[in-house]
GROMACS .gro file of C-alpha atoms in nm:
model
  355
    1MET     CA    1   1.347   2.174   1.765
    2HIS     CA    2   1.452   2.136   2.129
    3ALA     CA    3   1.735   1.904   2.029
    4ALA     CA    4   1.857   2.137   1.753
    5ILE     CA    5   1.859   2.435   1.988
    6GLU     CA    6   2.042   2.236   2.255
    7ALA     CA    7   2.302   2.150   1.988
    8GLY     CA    8   2.358   2.519   1.922
    9HIS     CA    9   2.151   2.562   1.606
   10ALA     CA   10   1.906   2.840   1.529
   11VAL     CA   11   1.552   2.712   1.468
   12ALA     CA   12   1.248   2.866   1.303
   13VAL     CA   13   0.898   2.730   1.258
   14MET     CA   14   0.666   2.835   0.976
   15VAL     CA   15   0.291   2.823   1.043
   16SER     CA   16  -0.021   3.034   0.998
   17GLU     CA   17  -0.021   3.371   1.176
   18GLU     CA   18  -0.355   3.284   1.336
   19LEU     CA   19  -0.191   2.995   1.522
   20ARG     CA   20   0.099   3.202   1.654
   21THR     CA   21  -0.024   3.233   2.013
   22LEU     CA   22  -0.104   2.866   2.046
   23VAL     CA   23   0.214   2.744   1.880
   24GLU     CA   24   0.449   2.981   2.059
   25THR     CA   25   0.335   2.853   2.400
   26GLN     CA   26   0.454   2.504   2.303
   27LEU     CA   27   0.795   2.597   2.160
   28PRO     CA   28   1.140   2.669   2.304
   29SER     CA   29   1.163   3.039   2.380
   30SER     CA   30   1.450   3.094   2.134
   31THR     CA   31   1.249   2.960   1.836
   32THR     CA   32   1.185   3.211   1.557
   33PHE     CA   33   0.827   3.229   1.432
   34LEU     CA   34   0.781   3.274   1.054
   35PRO     CA   35   0.413   3.342   0.976
   36ALA     CA   36   0.291   3.208   0.643
   37GLY     CA   37   0.007   3.004   0.504
   38PRO     CA   38  -0.366   2.960   0.566
   39MET     CA   39  -0.554   2.799   0.850
   40PRO     CA   40  -0.670   2.438   0.795
   41MET     CA   41  -1.032   2.541   0.738
   42VAL     CA   42  -0.925   2.774   0.459
   43LEU     CA   43  -0.725   2.496   0.296
   44ALA     CA   44  -1.023   2.260   0.300
   45SER     CA   45  -1.295   2.509   0.206
   46VAL     CA   46  -1.108   2.667  -0.087
   47ALA     CA   47  -1.012   2.323  -0.221
   48ALA     CA   48  -1.375   2.213  -0.196
   49GLU     CA   49  -1.487   2.521  -0.391
   50ARG     CA   50  -1.227   2.467  -0.660
   51THR     CA   51  -1.317   2.101  -0.710
   52ALA     CA   52  -1.693   2.127  -0.639
   53GLY     CA   53  -1.642   1.875  -0.363
   54ASP     CA   54  -1.765   1.807  -0.010
   55LEU     CA   55  -1.578   2.005   0.256
   56MET     CA   56  -1.582   1.720   0.508
   57HIS     CA   57  -1.542   1.435   0.258
   58PRO     CA   58  -1.306   1.555  -0.014
   59THR     CA   59  -1.248   1.368  -0.336
   60VAL     CA   60  -0.903   1.257  -0.444
   61GLU     CA   61  -0.893   1.569  -0.663
   62GLY     CA   62  -0.988   1.776  -0.358
   63ILE     CA   63  -0.707   1.627  -0.150
   64GLY     CA   64  -0.462   1.701  -0.429
   65GLU     CA   65  -0.582   2.060  -0.453
   66THR     CA   66  -0.568   2.106  -0.076
   67PHE     CA   67  -0.204   2.008  -0.029
   68GLY     CA   68  -0.063   2.065  -0.377
   69GLY     CA   69  -0.262   2.371  -0.478
   70VAL     CA   70  -0.425   2.587  -0.209
   71GLN     CA   71  -0.141   2.533   0.038
   72LEU     CA   72   0.108   2.680  -0.208
   73ASP     CA   73  -0.118   2.948  -0.356
   74TYR     CA   74  -0.194   3.096  -0.014
   75ALA     CA   75   0.156   3.064   0.133
   76ILE     CA   76   0.421   3.116  -0.133
   77ASP     CA   77   0.456   3.496  -0.119
   78ASP     CA   78   0.487   3.527   0.259
   79ALA     CA   79   0.683   3.204   0.290
   80VAL     CA   80   0.947   3.287   0.031
   81LEU     CA   81   1.001   3.635   0.173
   82ALA     CA   82   1.031   3.504   0.529
   83ALA     CA   83   1.258   3.217   0.426
   84ARG     CA   84   1.490   3.438   0.221
   85THR     CA   85   1.519   3.678   0.514
   86TRP     CA   86   1.582   3.407   0.774
   87ALA     CA   87   1.803   3.204   0.534
   88PRO     CA   88   1.789   2.843   0.662
   89ASP     CA   89   2.066   2.595   0.584
   90VAL     CA   90   1.821   2.304   0.587
   91ILE     CA   91   1.443   2.253   0.588
   92VAL     CA   92   1.242   1.982   0.763
   93SER     CA   93   0.892   1.948   0.619
   94ASP     CA   94   0.614   1.702   0.690
   95MET     CA   95   0.498   1.453   0.428
   96TYR     CA   96   0.182   1.647   0.332
   97ASN     CA   97   0.349   1.989   0.323
   98THR     CA   98   0.446   2.086  -0.033
   99LEU     CA   99   0.568   2.426   0.088
  100GLY     CA  100   0.885   2.272   0.234
  101PRO     CA  101   1.006   2.127  -0.099
  102TYR     CA  102   0.907   2.454  -0.272
  103LEU     CA  103   1.126   2.660  -0.038
  104SER     CA  104   1.402   2.403  -0.077
  105ALA     CA  105   1.391   2.455  -0.452
  106VAL     CA  106   1.374   2.836  -0.427
  107LEU     CA  107   1.660   2.865  -0.176
  108ALA     CA  108   1.865   2.575  -0.315
  109VAL     CA  109   1.900   2.415   0.029
  110PRO     CA  110   1.836   2.050   0.118
  111TRP     CA  111   1.515   1.934   0.280
  112HIS     CA  112   1.425   1.633   0.494
  113GLU     CA  113   1.080   1.475   0.485
  114PHE     CA  114   0.910   1.415   0.820
  115VAL     CA  115   0.674   1.114   0.817
  116MET     CA  116   0.427   1.099   1.106
  117THR     CA  117   0.142   0.879   0.980
  118VAL     CA  118   0.050   0.597   0.745
  119ASP     CA  119   0.188   0.613   0.391
  120ILE     CA  120   0.002   0.852   0.160
  121PRO     CA  121  -0.228   0.645  -0.066
  122GLU     CA  122  -0.084   0.630  -0.418
  123GLN     CA  123  -0.381   0.805  -0.577
  124TRP     CA  124  -0.362   1.087  -0.321
  125LEU     CA  125   0.011   1.123  -0.381
  126ARG     CA  126  -0.037   1.146  -0.757
  127ALA     CA  127  -0.307   1.412  -0.715
  128ILE     CA  128  -0.098   1.619  -0.471
  129THR     CA  129   0.211   1.593  -0.692
  130ALA     CA  130   0.016   1.688  -1.006
  131ALA     CA  131  -0.130   1.998  -0.839
  132ALA     CA  132   0.206   2.100  -0.693
  133GLU     CA  133   0.392   2.050  -1.019
  134LYS     CA  134   0.177   2.319  -1.183
  135ARG     CA  135   0.296   2.572  -0.925
  136PHE     CA  136   0.659   2.456  -0.950
  137ASP     CA  137   0.646   2.474  -1.332
  138THR     CA  138   0.505   2.828  -1.320
  139ALA     CA  139   0.803   2.934  -1.107
  140GLY     CA  140   1.051   2.746  -1.327
  141LEU     CA  141   1.125   2.496  -1.051
  142ARG     CA  142   1.136   2.119  -1.014
  143ILE     CA  143   1.022   1.926  -0.707
  144PRO     CA  144   1.344   1.821  -0.526
  145GLU     CA  145   1.389   1.481  -0.367
  146PRO     CA  146   1.430   1.480   0.013
  147THR     CA  147   1.776   1.412   0.152
  148SER     CA  148   1.630   1.177   0.413
  149ILE     CA  149   1.300   1.050   0.548
  150ILE     CA  150   1.269   1.109   0.923
  151ASP     CA  151   1.011   0.841   1.003
  152LEU     CA  152   0.798   0.838   1.319
  153TRP     CA  153   0.562   0.572   1.185
  154PRO     CA  154   0.683   0.228   1.305
  155ASN     CA  155   0.715  -0.051   1.051
  156ALA     CA  156   0.498  -0.271   1.273
  157LEU     CA  157   0.204  -0.051   1.168
  158ARG     CA  158   0.278  -0.084   0.796
  159ASP     CA  159   0.165  -0.342   0.543
  160LYS     CA  160   0.507  -0.325   0.379
  161PRO     CA  161   0.805  -0.233   0.600
  162VAL     CA  162   1.022   0.051   0.471
  163THR     CA  163   1.396  -0.017   0.486
  164THR     CA  164   1.549   0.232   0.241
  165ALA     CA  165   1.897   0.364   0.323
  166ASN     CA  166   1.778   0.723   0.364
  167ARG     CA  167   1.502   0.630   0.611
  168TRP     CA  168   1.581   0.732   0.968
  169PRO     CA  169   1.335   0.570   1.212
  170MET     CA  170   1.270   0.814   1.496
  171GLN     CA  171   1.125   0.762   1.843
  172ALA     CA  172   0.772   0.894   1.887
  173THR     CA  173   0.688   1.045   2.225
  174ALA     CA  174   0.389   1.223   2.371
  175HIS     CA  175   0.421   1.599   2.355
  176ARG     CA  176   0.538   1.744   2.687
  177SER     CA  177   0.493   2.090   2.832
  178ALA     CA  178   0.780   2.318   2.924
  179ASP     CA  179   0.569   2.422   3.224
  180PRO     CA  180   0.728   2.286   3.546
  181ALA     CA  181   0.383   2.281   3.707
  182ALA     CA  182   0.269   2.012   3.464
  183SER     CA  183   0.427   1.730   3.665
  184THR     CA  184   0.246   1.829   3.983
  185ARG     CA  185  -0.078   1.884   3.793
  186THR     CA  186  -0.089   1.516   3.690
  187ALA     CA  187   0.106   1.349   3.969
  188THR     CA  188  -0.198   1.217   4.156
  189ARG     CA  189  -0.428   1.139   3.864
  190GLU     CA  190  -0.612   0.810   3.914
  191LYS     CA  191  -0.652   0.546   3.648
  192HIS     CA  192  -0.885   0.664   3.377
  193VAL     CA  193  -0.995   0.633   3.015
  194LEU     CA  194  -0.890   0.931   2.803
  195VAL     CA  195  -1.145   1.037   2.543
  196THR     CA  196  -1.031   1.281   2.275
  197LEU     CA  197  -1.134   1.358   1.918
  198GLY     CA  198  -0.836   1.586   1.858
  199THR     CA  199  -0.777   1.959   1.875
  200THR     CA  200  -1.012   2.089   1.608
  201PHE     CA  201  -1.391   2.091   1.561
  202PRO     CA  202  -1.489   1.856   1.842
  203ASP     CA  203  -1.828   1.688   1.854
  204THR     CA  204  -1.912   1.779   2.212
  205ALA     CA  205  -2.244   1.592   2.209
  206ALA     CA  206  -2.076   1.270   2.097
  207LEU     CA  207  -1.795   1.315   2.350
  208SER     CA  208  -2.048   1.365   2.627
  209THR     CA  209  -2.244   1.055   2.528
  210ILE     CA  210  -1.928   0.845   2.518
  211ALA     CA  211  -1.808   0.978   2.854
  212ASP     CA  212  -2.142   0.914   3.023
  213SER     CA  213  -2.162   0.558   2.888
  214LEU     CA  214  -1.812   0.482   3.018
  215ALA     CA  215  -1.888   0.641   3.355
  216GLU     CA  216  -2.202   0.430   3.387
  217GLY     CA  217  -1.975   0.127   3.355
  218GLY     CA  218  -1.778   0.239   3.658
  219MET     CA  219  -1.483   0.405   3.485
  220HIS     CA  220  -1.326   0.741   3.554
  221VAL     CA  221  -1.314   0.941   3.230
  222VAL     CA  222  -1.101   1.236   3.121
  223VAL     CA  223  -1.240   1.416   2.815
  224THR     CA  224  -1.057   1.682   2.616
  225ARG     CA  225  -1.260   1.995   2.548
  226ALA     CA  226  -1.050   2.042   2.233
  227MET     CA  227  -1.045   2.371   2.046
  228MET     CA  228  -1.217   2.576   1.782
  229LEU     CA  229  -0.969   2.747   1.548
  230GLY     CA  230  -0.694   2.740   1.807
  231GLU     CA  231  -0.904   2.874   2.098
  232ASP     CA  232  -1.023   2.669   2.396
  233LEU     CA  233  -1.395   2.613   2.388
  234PRO     CA  234  -1.580   2.833   2.640
  235ASP     CA  235  -1.716   2.675   2.957
  236SER     CA  236  -2.071   2.715   2.827
  237ALA     CA  237  -1.991   2.490   2.530
  238VAL     CA  238  -1.915   2.177   2.734
  239PRO     CA  239  -2.086   1.989   3.017
  240GLY     CA  240  -1.966   2.035   3.372
  241ASP     CA  241  -1.744   1.791   3.558
  242THR     CA  242  -1.892   1.511   3.766
  243THR     CA  243  -1.735   1.278   4.018
  244THR     CA  244  -1.642   1.038   3.738
  245VAL     CA  245  -1.606   1.262   3.429
  246SER     CA  246  -1.350   1.543   3.398
  247TRP     CA  247  -1.351   1.787   3.104
  248VAL     CA  248  -1.007   1.941   3.045
  249PRO     CA  249  -0.890   2.217   2.809
  250PHE     CA  250  -0.592   2.173   2.575
  251ARG     CA  251  -0.297   2.013   2.748
  252PRO     CA  252   0.006   1.831   2.609
  253LEU     CA  253  -0.071   1.463   2.567
  254ALA     CA  254   0.203   1.358   2.808
  255GLU     CA  255  -0.006   1.509   3.088
  256LEU     CA  256  -0.334   1.357   2.974
  257LEU     CA  257  -0.185   1.007   2.943
  258VAL     CA  258  -0.070   0.991   3.306
  259GLY     CA  259  -0.282   0.714   3.457
  260ALA     CA  260  -0.462   0.631   3.130
  261VAL     CA  261  -0.545   0.263   3.085
  262ALA     CA  262  -0.704   0.317   2.743
  263VAL     CA  263  -0.750   0.596   2.492
  264VAL     CA  264  -1.063   0.659   2.287
  265THR     CA  265  -0.972   0.864   1.981
  266ALA     CA  266  -1.072   0.948   1.626
  267GLY     CA  267  -0.735   0.806   1.527
  268GLY     CA  268  -0.521   1.109   1.458
  269ALA     CA  269  -0.157   1.007   1.418
  270GLY     CA  270  -0.031   1.224   1.704
  271THR     CA  271  -0.269   1.077   1.960
  272VAL     CA  272  -0.217   0.721   1.835
  273LEU     CA  273   0.163   0.740   1.842
  274ALA     CA  274   0.164   0.912   2.182
  275ALA     CA  275  -0.053   0.637   2.335
  276LEU     CA  276   0.133   0.351   2.171
  277SER     CA  277   0.470   0.495   2.274
  278GLN     CA  278   0.354   0.436   2.632
  279GLY     CA  279   0.200   0.095   2.562
  280ILE     CA  280  -0.159   0.216   2.604
  281PRO     CA  281  -0.420   0.036   2.387
  282LEU     CA  282  -0.680   0.226   2.186
  283VAL     CA  283  -1.043   0.235   2.082
  284LEU     CA  284  -1.058   0.413   1.748
  285TRP     CA  285  -1.361   0.590   1.598
  286PRO     CA  286  -1.219   0.726   1.270
  287GLN     CA  287  -1.382   1.036   1.122
  288GLY     CA  288  -1.195   1.091   0.795
  289ALA     CA  289  -0.864   1.183   0.629
  290ASP     CA  290  -0.601   0.918   0.714
  291GLN     CA  291  -0.782   0.803   1.031
  292PRO     CA  292  -0.948   0.491   0.880
  293ALA     CA  293  -0.610   0.368   0.755
  294ILE     CA  294  -0.449   0.444   1.092
  295ALA     CA  295  -0.727   0.255   1.273
  296GLU     CA  296  -0.684  -0.041   1.041
  297SER     CA  297  -0.311  -0.053   1.107
  298VAL     CA  298  -0.356  -0.043   1.486
  299VAL     CA  299  -0.622  -0.316   1.479
  300ARG     CA  300  -0.405  -0.530   1.252
  301ALA     CA  301  -0.120  -0.498   1.505
  302GLY     CA  302  -0.356  -0.609   1.784
  303ALA     CA  303  -0.321  -0.288   1.985
  304GLY     CA  304  -0.674  -0.158   1.950
  305VAL     CA  305  -1.037  -0.196   1.853
  306SER     CA  306  -1.212   0.007   1.584
  307VAL     CA  307  -1.578   0.114   1.589
  308THR     CA  308  -1.803   0.281   1.334
  309ASP     CA  309  -2.048   0.440   1.576
  310SER     CA  310  -2.013   0.626   1.909
  311SER     CA  311  -2.270   0.396   2.068
  312ARG     CA  312  -2.023   0.109   2.037
  313VAL     CA  313  -1.737   0.281   2.218
  314ALA     CA  314  -1.820   0.173   2.575
  315ALA     CA  315  -1.848  -0.194   2.478
  316ALA     CA  316  -1.522  -0.166   2.284
  317VAL     CA  317  -1.342  -0.020   2.587
  318HIS     CA  318  -1.469  -0.308   2.804
  319GLU     CA  319  -1.346  -0.552   2.536
  320LEU     CA  320  -1.011  -0.377   2.529
  321LEU     CA  321  -0.966  -0.404   2.904
  322ALA     CA  322  -1.117  -0.749   2.955
  323GLY     CA  323  -0.789  -0.927   2.885
  324ASP     CA  324  -0.420  -0.861   2.833
  325ASP     CA  325  -0.390  -0.916   2.456
  326HIS     CA  326  -0.437  -0.555   2.344
  327ARG     CA  327  -0.218  -0.416   2.620
  328VAL     CA  328   0.060  -0.664   2.540
  329ALA     CA  329   0.040  -0.575   2.169
  330ALA     CA  330   0.055  -0.203   2.257
  331GLN     CA  331   0.359  -0.263   2.474
  332ARG     CA  332   0.523  -0.456   2.190
  333LEU     CA  333   0.470  -0.154   1.965
  334ALA     CA  334   0.607   0.075   2.238
  335ALA     CA  335   0.928  -0.128   2.237
  336GLN     CA  336   0.968  -0.089   1.860
  337ILE     CA  337   0.893   0.282   1.878
  338SER     CA  338   1.152   0.332   2.151
  339SER     CA  339   1.416   0.155   1.942
  340GLY     CA  340   1.417   0.442   1.692
  341MET     CA  341   1.666   0.726   1.692
  342GLY     CA  342   1.625   0.999   1.948
  343PRO     CA  343   1.590   1.362   1.839
  344ARG     CA  344   1.954   1.439   1.924
  345GLU     CA  345   2.074   1.163   1.694
  346ILE     CA  346   1.842   1.285   1.418
  347VAL     CA  347   1.980   1.640   1.452
  348GLY     CA  348   2.333   1.499   1.446
  349ARG     CA  349   2.262   1.310   1.124
  350ILE     CA  350   2.105   1.614   0.960
  351THR     CA  351   2.412   1.817   1.054
  352MET     CA  352   2.650   1.551   0.925
  353VAL     CA  353   2.469   1.499   0.595
  354ASN     CA  354   2.434   1.870   0.528
  355GLY     CA  355   2.786   1.961   0.634
   0.00000   0.00000   0.00000
């Protein structure tokens, strides 16, 4: 979005109204906000009700209904109205977002698929496509093919490298703040282990246990307080800081990674790519969704260690830092990530392809 605006294009982002405040603070000031669609918890809970599944451990049918059914059912009306009014020339939509192709079909404009994690398992893809096709058919539409695949996920983390002509490998970088104070806020941070389970529904008790076990081993630890439905957790919901453990509210990852020698994470794609783009090895404790597959890919590449229980994290961090192998593998991945196209080149290609 920054690169497109710098190139003189108008840019809009479409996301749930309830996330407006959070999202707007992280966007260029000239970005247009188009509110549409449900919050993640609504997606998951409604899909679970429709498929009689487990909210936290959805079936394949539940995954299909989440992204191919509920996402469209709860977004189409607002999204189509907003998109028709704003009138985009091109749409960029992530790999799990069926709303992007739907708007592409409605408006008869091209769309580009944004890939930011491991490939969607074939059975998930079939379920999502089947659910989406019902909504497309009802509207008299067909699911359009993407013009290109803008691919953040490096081939070194894939079982089978993707080399199709319309794949544009893109550099992954840690998200940075537009706040000029950010550089001074992190300039003197000492070496530390970053512990984060992501931005939503954190397990504070588990985070605290992990942080304490690392601190007992002589490490300085920075722990993200994460969020609940887009809001920072209140002070009363997290332990206080100590001389070796610091609890921080939401901050862009670029700030949190300053001085990090290792990252402990559930294995969300954003955190993993941000760390690997800087050559920082990982301890992964996957919780669900695509995280087990992400963890497997990182371990296979030699850049991390995966655990199945929080009690194993401290030992895994010590293993990670005991030698150079994991760090070297992470740096090797960083080199491949940096060889991708920059955002300006991606914007230039989109512009060229779409006239």
